[in-house]
Amino acid sequence: GLLEITLLTNNPDKIIAVEGKNRMVKVVSRVPMIPLAWQQNGAGIKSKEVEGYLRTKVEKMGHLLSRPSSDK
């Protein structure tokens, strides 16, 4: 099986869960999942609700994602 992986996530709790208590799998790197609305091309759904949802994930749940500089 795999011993080291790259994980696609913004959730620090997911990294801990994947590694497990005995750390039989090690997350050696993480690829952030950047919402389309926050990417340079500006695609994706943009609304107050979506922005609030994403902001909550970052601010209250500790997700590892930088908000766009115009939104800080």
PDB file of C-alpha atoms in Angstrom:
ATOM      1  CA  GLY A   1       0.000   0.000   0.000  1.00  0.00           C
ATOM      2  CA  LEU A   2       0.885   3.648  -0.116  1.00  0.00           C
ATOM      3  CA  LEU A   3       2.920   5.052   2.749  1.00  0.00           C
ATOM      4  CA  GLU A   4       3.135   8.680   1.647  1.00  0.00           C
ATOM      5  CA  ILE A   5       0.486  10.660  -0.211  1.00  0.00           C
ATOM      6  CA  THR A   6      -0.378  14.089  -1.531  1.00  0.00           C
ATOM      7  CA  LEU A   7      -3.847  15.048  -0.315  1.00  0.00           C
ATOM      8  CA  LEU A   8      -6.236  17.399  -2.101  1.00  0.00           C
ATOM      9  CA  THR A   9      -7.942  19.244   0.754  1.00  0.00           C
ATOM     10  CA  ASN A  10      -8.330  22.506   2.641  1.00  0.00           C
ATOM     11  CA  ASN A  11      -9.430  20.729   5.815  1.00  0.00           C
ATOM     12  CA  PRO A  12      -6.709  20.229   8.458  1.00  0.00           C
ATOM     13  CA  ASP A  13      -8.918  17.693  10.271  1.00  0.00           C
ATOM     14  CA  LYS A  14      -8.969  15.548   7.147  1.00  0.00           C
ATOM     15  CA  ILE A  15      -5.169  15.408   7.123  1.00  0.00           C
ATOM     16  CA  ILE A  16      -5.197  14.138  10.714  1.00  0.00           C
ATOM     17  CA  ALA A  17      -7.959  11.621   9.939  1.00  0.00           C
ATOM     18  CA  VAL A  18      -6.177  10.246   6.871  1.00  0.00           C
ATOM     19  CA  GLU A  19      -2.913   9.825   8.760  1.00  0.00           C
ATOM     20  CA  GLY A  20      -4.693   8.115  11.651  1.00  0.00           C
ATOM     21  CA  LYS A  21      -3.432   7.428  15.161  1.00  0.00           C
ATOM     22  CA  ASN A  22      -0.601   5.174  14.064  1.00  0.00           C
ATOM     23  CA  ARG A  23       0.359   7.351  11.073  1.00  0.00           C
ATOM     24  CA  MET A  24       0.546   4.369   8.761  1.00  0.00           C
ATOM     25  CA  VAL A  25      -0.019   6.838   5.908  1.00  0.00           C
ATOM     26  CA  LYS A  26       1.814  10.153   5.903  1.00  0.00           C
ATOM     27  CA  VAL A  27       0.488  13.215   4.107  1.00  0.00           C
ATOM     28  CA  VAL A  28       3.694  14.647   2.638  1.00  0.00           C
ATOM     29  CA  SER A  29       2.046  17.503   0.773  1.00  0.00           C
ATOM     30  CA  ARG A  30      -1.319  19.151   0.334  1.00  0.00           C
ATOM     31  CA  VAL A  31      -2.922  20.628  -2.764  1.00  0.00           C
ATOM     32  CA  PRO A  32      -5.404  23.378  -1.858  1.00  0.00           C
ATOM     33  CA  MET A  33      -8.841  23.189  -3.452  1.00  0.00           C
ATOM     34  CA  ILE A  34      -9.457  26.801  -4.479  1.00  0.00           C
ATOM     35  CA  PRO A  35     -13.123  27.637  -5.122  1.00  0.00           C
ATOM     36  CA  LEU A  36     -13.799  28.730  -8.707  1.00  0.00           C
ATOM     37  CA  ALA A  37     -15.264  32.023  -7.490  1.00  0.00           C
ATOM     38  CA  TRP A  38     -11.948  32.795  -5.743  1.00  0.00           C
ATOM     39  CA  GLN A  39      -9.741  31.977  -8.724  1.00  0.00           C
ATOM     40  CA  GLN A  40      -8.331  34.607 -11.061  1.00  0.00           C
ATOM     41  CA  ASN A  41     -10.715  33.776 -13.902  1.00  0.00           C
ATOM     42  CA  GLY A  42     -13.698  34.498 -11.638  1.00  0.00           C
ATOM     43  CA  ALA A  43     -15.760  31.531 -12.835  1.00  0.00           C
ATOM     44  CA  GLY A  44     -18.113  29.685 -10.520  1.00  0.00           C
ATOM     45  CA  ILE A  45     -21.081  30.736  -8.433  1.00  0.00           C
ATOM     46  CA  LYS A  46     -20.829  34.107  -6.743  1.00  0.00           C
ATOM     47  CA  SER A  47     -23.388  35.052  -4.122  1.00  0.00           C
ATOM     48  CA  LYS A  48     -23.524  36.332  -0.551  1.00  0.00           C
ATOM     49  CA  GLU A  49     -24.499  32.836   0.597  1.00  0.00           C
ATOM     50  CA  VAL A  50     -21.563  31.123  -1.112  1.00  0.00           C
ATOM     51  CA  GLU A  51     -19.115  33.766   0.104  1.00  0.00           C
ATOM     52  CA  GLY A  52     -20.471  33.430   3.660  1.00  0.00           C
ATOM     53  CA  TYR A  53     -20.160  29.641   3.512  1.00  0.00           C
ATOM     54  CA  LEU A  54     -16.553  29.806   2.294  1.00  0.00           C
ATOM     55  CA  ARG A  55     -15.630  32.545   4.778  1.00  0.00           C
ATOM     56  CA  THR A  56     -17.035  30.414   7.631  1.00  0.00           C
ATOM     57  CA  LYS A  57     -14.922  27.438   6.535  1.00  0.00           C
ATOM     58  CA  VAL A  58     -11.789  29.592   6.694  1.00  0.00           C
ATOM     59  CA  GLU A  59     -12.523  31.705   9.784  1.00  0.00           C
ATOM     60  CA  LYS A  60     -14.395  29.290  12.061  1.00  0.00           C
ATOM     61  CA  MET A  61     -13.374  25.833  10.882  1.00  0.00           C
ATOM     62  CA  GLY A  62      -9.706  26.605  10.260  1.00  0.00           C
ATOM     63  CA  HIS A  63      -9.633  25.513   6.635  1.00  0.00           C
ATOM     64  CA  LEU A  64      -6.261  26.138   5.011  1.00  0.00           C
ATOM     65  CA  LEU A  65      -7.317  28.545   2.309  1.00  0.00           C
ATOM     66  CA  SER A  66      -6.451  32.164   1.672  1.00  0.00           C
ATOM     67  CA  ARG A  67      -9.332  34.463   0.896  1.00  0.00           C
ATOM     68  CA  PRO A  68      -8.924  36.696  -2.148  1.00  0.00           C
ATOM     69  CA  SER A  69      -7.115  39.920  -1.241  1.00  0.00           C
ATOM     70  CA  SER A  70     -10.127  42.017  -2.292  1.00  0.00           C
ATOM     71  CA  ASP A  71     -12.297  40.094   0.226  1.00  0.00           C
ATOM     72  CA  LYS A  72     -10.112  40.380   3.360  1.00  0.00           C
TER      73      LYS A  72
END
